[in-house]
Tab-separated table of C-alpha atoms in Angstrom:
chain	number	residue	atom	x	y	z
A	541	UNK	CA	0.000	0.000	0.000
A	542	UNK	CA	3.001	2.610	-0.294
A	543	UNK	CA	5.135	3.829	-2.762
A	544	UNK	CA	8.684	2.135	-2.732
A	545	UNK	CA	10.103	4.687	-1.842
A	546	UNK	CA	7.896	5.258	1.143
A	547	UNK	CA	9.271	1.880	2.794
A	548	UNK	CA	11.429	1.517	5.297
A	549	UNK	CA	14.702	1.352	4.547
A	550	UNK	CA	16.527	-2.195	5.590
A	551	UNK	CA	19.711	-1.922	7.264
A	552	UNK	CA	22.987	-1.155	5.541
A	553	UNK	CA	26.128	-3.563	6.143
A	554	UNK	CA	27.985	0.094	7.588
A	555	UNK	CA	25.192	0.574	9.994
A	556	UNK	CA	24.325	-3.446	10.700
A	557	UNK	CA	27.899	-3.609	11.760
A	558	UNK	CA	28.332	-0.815	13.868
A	559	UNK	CA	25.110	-1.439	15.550
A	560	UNK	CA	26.009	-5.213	16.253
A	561	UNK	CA	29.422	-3.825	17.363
A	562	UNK	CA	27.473	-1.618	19.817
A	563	UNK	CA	24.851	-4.189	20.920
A	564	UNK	CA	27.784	-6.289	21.555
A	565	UNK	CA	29.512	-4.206	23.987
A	566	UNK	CA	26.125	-3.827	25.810
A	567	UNK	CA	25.640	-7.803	26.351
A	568	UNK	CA	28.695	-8.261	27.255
A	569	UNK	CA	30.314	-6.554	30.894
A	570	UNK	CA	33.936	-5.834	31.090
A	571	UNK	CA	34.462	-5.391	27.034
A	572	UNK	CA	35.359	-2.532	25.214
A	573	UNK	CA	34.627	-1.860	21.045
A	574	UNK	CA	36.247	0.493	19.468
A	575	UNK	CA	36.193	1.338	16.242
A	576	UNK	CA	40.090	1.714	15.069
A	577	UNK	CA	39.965	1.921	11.310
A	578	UNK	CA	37.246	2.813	8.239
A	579	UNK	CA	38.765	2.464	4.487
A	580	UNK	CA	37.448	2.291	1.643
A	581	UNK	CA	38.501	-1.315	1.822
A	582	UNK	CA	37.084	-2.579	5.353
A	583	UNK	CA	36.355	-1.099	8.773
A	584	UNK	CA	37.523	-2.697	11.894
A	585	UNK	CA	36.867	-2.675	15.612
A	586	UNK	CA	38.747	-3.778	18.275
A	587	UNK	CA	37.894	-5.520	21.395
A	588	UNK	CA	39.164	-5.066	24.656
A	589	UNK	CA	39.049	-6.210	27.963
A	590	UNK	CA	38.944	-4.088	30.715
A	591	UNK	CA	39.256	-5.308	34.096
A	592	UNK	CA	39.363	-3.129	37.771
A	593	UNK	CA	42.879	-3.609	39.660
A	594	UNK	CA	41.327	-2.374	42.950
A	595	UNK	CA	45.039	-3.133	44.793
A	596	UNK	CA	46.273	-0.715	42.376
A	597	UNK	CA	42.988	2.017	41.982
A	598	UNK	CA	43.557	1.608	38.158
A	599	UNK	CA	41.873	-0.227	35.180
A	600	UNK	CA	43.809	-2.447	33.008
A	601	UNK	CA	43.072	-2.967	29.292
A	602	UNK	CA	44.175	-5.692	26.995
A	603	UNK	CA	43.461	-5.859	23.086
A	604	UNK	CA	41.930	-9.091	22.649
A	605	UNK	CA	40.457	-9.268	19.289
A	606	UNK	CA	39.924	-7.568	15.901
A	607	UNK	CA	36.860	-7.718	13.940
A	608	UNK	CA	36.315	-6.450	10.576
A	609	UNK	CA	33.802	-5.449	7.774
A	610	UNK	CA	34.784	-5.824	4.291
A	611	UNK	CA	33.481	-3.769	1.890
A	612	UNK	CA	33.312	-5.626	-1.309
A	613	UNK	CA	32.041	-8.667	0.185
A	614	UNK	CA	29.731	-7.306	2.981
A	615	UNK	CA	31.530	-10.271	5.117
A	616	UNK	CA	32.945	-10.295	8.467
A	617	UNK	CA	35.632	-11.951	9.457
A	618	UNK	CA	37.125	-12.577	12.708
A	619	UNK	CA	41.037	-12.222	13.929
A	620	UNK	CA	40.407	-14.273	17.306
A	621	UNK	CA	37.195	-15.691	17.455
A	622	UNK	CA	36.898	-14.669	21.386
A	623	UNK	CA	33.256	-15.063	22.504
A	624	UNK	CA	32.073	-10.932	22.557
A	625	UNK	CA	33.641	-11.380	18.587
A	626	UNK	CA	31.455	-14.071	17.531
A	627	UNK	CA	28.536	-12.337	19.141
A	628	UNK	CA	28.882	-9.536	17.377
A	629	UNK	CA	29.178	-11.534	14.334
A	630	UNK	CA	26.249	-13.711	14.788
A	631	UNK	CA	24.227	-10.192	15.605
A	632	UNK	CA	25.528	-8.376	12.627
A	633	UNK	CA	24.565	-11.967	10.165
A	634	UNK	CA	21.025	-12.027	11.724
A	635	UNK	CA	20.372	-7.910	11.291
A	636	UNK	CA	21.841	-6.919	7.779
A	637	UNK	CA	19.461	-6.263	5.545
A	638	UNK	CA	16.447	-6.310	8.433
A	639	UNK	CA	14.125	-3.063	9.493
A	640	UNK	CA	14.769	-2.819	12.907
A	641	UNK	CA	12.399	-0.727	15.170
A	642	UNK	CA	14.929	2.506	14.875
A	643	UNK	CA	13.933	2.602	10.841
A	644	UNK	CA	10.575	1.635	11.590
A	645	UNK	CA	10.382	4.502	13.457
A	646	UNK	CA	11.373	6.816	10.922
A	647	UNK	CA	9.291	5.421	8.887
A	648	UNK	CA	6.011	5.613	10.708
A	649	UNK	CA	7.012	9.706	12.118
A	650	UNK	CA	7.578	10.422	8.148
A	651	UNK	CA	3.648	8.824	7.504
A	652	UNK	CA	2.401	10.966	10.510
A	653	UNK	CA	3.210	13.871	8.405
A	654	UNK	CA	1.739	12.243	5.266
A	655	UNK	CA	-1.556	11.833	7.391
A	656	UNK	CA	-1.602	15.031	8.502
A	657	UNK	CA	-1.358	13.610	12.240
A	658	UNK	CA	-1.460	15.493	15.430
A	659	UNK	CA	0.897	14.795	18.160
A	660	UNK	CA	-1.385	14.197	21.563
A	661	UNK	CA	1.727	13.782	23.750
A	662	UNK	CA	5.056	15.973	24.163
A	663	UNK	CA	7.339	12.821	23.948
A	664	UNK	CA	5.284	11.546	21.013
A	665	UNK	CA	4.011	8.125	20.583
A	666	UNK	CA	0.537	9.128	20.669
A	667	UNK	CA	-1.075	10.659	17.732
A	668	UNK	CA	-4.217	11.825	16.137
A	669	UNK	CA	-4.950	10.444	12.480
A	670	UNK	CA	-8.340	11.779	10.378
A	671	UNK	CA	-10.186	8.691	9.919
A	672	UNK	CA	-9.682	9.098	6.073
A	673	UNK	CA	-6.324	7.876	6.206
A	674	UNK	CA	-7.490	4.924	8.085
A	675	UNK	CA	-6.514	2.846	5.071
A	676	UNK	CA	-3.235	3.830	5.268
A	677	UNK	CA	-2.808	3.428	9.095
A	678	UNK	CA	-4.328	-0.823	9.111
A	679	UNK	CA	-1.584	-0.364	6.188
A	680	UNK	CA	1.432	0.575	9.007
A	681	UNK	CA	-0.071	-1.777	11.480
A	682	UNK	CA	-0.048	-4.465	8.801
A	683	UNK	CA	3.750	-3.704	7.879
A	684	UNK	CA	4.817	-3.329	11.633
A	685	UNK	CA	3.609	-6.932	12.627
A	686	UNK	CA	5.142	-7.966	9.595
A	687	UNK	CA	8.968	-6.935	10.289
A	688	UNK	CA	8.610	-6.674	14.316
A	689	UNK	CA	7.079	-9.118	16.774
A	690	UNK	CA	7.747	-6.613	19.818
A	691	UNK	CA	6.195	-3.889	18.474
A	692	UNK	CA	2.557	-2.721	18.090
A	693	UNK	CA	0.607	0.154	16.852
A	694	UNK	CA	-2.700	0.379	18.805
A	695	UNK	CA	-5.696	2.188	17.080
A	696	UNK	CA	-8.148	3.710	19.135
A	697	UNK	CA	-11.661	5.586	17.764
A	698	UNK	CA	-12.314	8.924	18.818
A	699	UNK	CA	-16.144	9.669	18.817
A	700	UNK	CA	-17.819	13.154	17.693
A	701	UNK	CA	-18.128	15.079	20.730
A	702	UNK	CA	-17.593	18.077	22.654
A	703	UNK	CA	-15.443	17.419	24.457
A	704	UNK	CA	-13.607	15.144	22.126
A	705	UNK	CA	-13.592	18.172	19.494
A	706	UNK	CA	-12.047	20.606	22.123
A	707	UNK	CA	-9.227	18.425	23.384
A	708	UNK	CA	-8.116	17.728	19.644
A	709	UNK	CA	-8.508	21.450	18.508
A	710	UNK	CA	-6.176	22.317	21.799
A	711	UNK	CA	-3.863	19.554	20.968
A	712	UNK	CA	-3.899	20.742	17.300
A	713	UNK	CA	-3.125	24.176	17.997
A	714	UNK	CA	-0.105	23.146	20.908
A	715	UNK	CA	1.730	20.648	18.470
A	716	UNK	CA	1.316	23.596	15.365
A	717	UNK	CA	2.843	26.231	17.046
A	718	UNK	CA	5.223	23.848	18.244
A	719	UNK	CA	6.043	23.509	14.689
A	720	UNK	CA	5.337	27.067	13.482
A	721	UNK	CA	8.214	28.215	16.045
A	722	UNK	CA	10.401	25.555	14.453
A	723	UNK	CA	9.739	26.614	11.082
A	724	UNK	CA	10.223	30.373	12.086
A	725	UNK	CA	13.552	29.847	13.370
A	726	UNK	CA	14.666	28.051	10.625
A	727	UNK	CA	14.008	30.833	7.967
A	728	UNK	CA	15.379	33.501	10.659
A	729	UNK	CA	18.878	31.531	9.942
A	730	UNK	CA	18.204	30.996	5.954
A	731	UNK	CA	17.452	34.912	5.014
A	732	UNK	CA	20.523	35.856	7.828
A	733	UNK	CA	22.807	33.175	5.835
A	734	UNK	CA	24.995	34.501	3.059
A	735	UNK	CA	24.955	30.801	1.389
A	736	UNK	CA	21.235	30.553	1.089
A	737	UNK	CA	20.487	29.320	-2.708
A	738	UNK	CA	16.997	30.925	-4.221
A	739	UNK	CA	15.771	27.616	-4.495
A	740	UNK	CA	15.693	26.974	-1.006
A	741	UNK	CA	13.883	29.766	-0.344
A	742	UNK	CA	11.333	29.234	-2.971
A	743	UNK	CA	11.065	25.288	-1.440
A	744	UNK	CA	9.978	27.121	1.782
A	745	UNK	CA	7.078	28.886	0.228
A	746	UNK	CA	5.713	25.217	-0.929
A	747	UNK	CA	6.278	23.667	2.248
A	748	UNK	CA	4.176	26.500	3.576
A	749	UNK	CA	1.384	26.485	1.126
A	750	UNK	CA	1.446	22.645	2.561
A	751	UNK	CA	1.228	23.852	6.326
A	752	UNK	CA	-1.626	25.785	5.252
A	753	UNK	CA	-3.436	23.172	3.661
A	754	UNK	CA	-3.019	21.003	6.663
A	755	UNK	CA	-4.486	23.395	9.016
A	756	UNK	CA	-7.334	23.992	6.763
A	757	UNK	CA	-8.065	20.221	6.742
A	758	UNK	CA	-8.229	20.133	10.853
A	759	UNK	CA	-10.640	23.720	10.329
A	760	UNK	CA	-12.736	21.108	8.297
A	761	UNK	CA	-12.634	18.538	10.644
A	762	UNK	CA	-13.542	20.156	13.952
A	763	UNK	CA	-15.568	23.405	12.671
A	764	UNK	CA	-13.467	26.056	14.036
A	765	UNK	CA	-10.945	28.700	12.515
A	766	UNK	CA	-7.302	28.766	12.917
A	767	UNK	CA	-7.203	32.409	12.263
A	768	UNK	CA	-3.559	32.770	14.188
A	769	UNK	CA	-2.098	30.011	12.816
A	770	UNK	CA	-2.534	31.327	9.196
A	771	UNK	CA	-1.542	34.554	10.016
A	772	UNK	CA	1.853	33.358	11.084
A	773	UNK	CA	2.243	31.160	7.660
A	774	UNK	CA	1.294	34.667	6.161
A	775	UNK	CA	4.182	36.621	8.101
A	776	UNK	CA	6.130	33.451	6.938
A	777	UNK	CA	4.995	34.126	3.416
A	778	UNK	CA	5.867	37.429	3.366
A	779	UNK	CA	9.078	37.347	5.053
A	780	UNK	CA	10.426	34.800	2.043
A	781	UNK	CA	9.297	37.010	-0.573
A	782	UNK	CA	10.904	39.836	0.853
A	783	UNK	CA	14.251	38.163	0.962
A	784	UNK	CA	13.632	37.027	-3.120
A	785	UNK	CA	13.513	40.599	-3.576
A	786	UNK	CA	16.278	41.160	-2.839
């Protein structure tokens, strides 16, 4: 049900490795991994013990294995074959190539924007979705049981109400201006910037035009005006043309 490329994107060997190499040294107390080396040929970690000499109020390290990532092949091979090495190994074998929850992530925070979503919570996690794109969301929840067993997307309905309307429209409003501010700020430093390309400038007033089509979809849904929030994308509006002027 999405474009390819919508989908999330599977783990590179780069990033497979250096996340086993991380999720390694997590599992495993007492080991150090450090990457020592990135070429166009390979890249290599080393691993290291590290052990507390209380007698002496010191550490002591000892290198203890090398573990490596070679480009052309995408293969890992092992100097040692100590037990943190082969860990890492097995991890990196079983992840390459997989959409862990990181990417999934990314993926489902770039379809909240597709949806028009509104963030109910300051962390995230929770979010408001029009029930027109409820094709699209069974489509996400479809996908994440799919590629993660430990994950799940719960889908609650929100029933035409009062009070229902009035916590959405405040949430709405919070989580634009949130975004407004954002947006604001990042003009302030492209019209202040000397490198600032007309292109990116005219990119802004599209992304803008989109902001105000999203705002006039919410005005739609729970019959009430936005009047602020469009006079900000206006003072937006203006300030970009202002700097094309000149």
């Amino acid at each position: 049900g999405f474009e390819k490329n919508q989908w999330p994107v599977a783990l590179e060997p780069d990033v497979a490795f250096g996340r086993a190499c991380k999720r390694g040294q997590q599992r495993n107390a007492g080991w150090l991994v450090r990457k020592v080396l990135q070429s166009e040929e390979k890249t290599t970690y080393r691993i290291v013990s590290e052990t507390v000499d209380k007698d002496n109020e010191d550490v002591d390290y000892a290198r203890e294995d090398r573990i490596m990532l070679y480009r052309k092949t995408n293969d890992i091979t092992v100097e040692h074959g100590i037990p943190p090495a082969m860990e890492i190994k097995r991890i990196y074998k079983e992840t390459l190539g997989t959409v862990d929850n990181w990417r999934f992530i990314d993926f489902l925070l770039r379809q909240t924007k597709e949806m028009n979503s509104t963030q109910l919570r300051e962390m995230g996690g929770i979010y408001f979705v029009p029930i027109n794109h409820e094709p699209k969301l069974l489509s996400i929840e479809a996908a994440l049981r799919a590629l993660s067993a430990d994950s799940t997307l719960y889908m609650l309905p929100i029933y035409k109400d009062t009070q229902s309307s009035n916590n959405l429209q405040a949430a709405f409003n919070e989580d634009f201006h949130k975004e407004l501010t954002g947006v604001a700020q990042e003009l302030e430093d492209l019209v202040n910037s000397d490198s600032t390309r007309t292109s990116t400038l005219q990119n802004r007033l599209t992304a803008y035009k989109a902001l105000r089509e999203r705002a006039r979809a919410y005005e739609d849904l729970l019959t009430f005006k936005a009047q602020d929030i469009h006079v900000t994308i206006d003072q937006l509006e203006t300030k970009v043309k202002t700097a094309l002027t000149k």
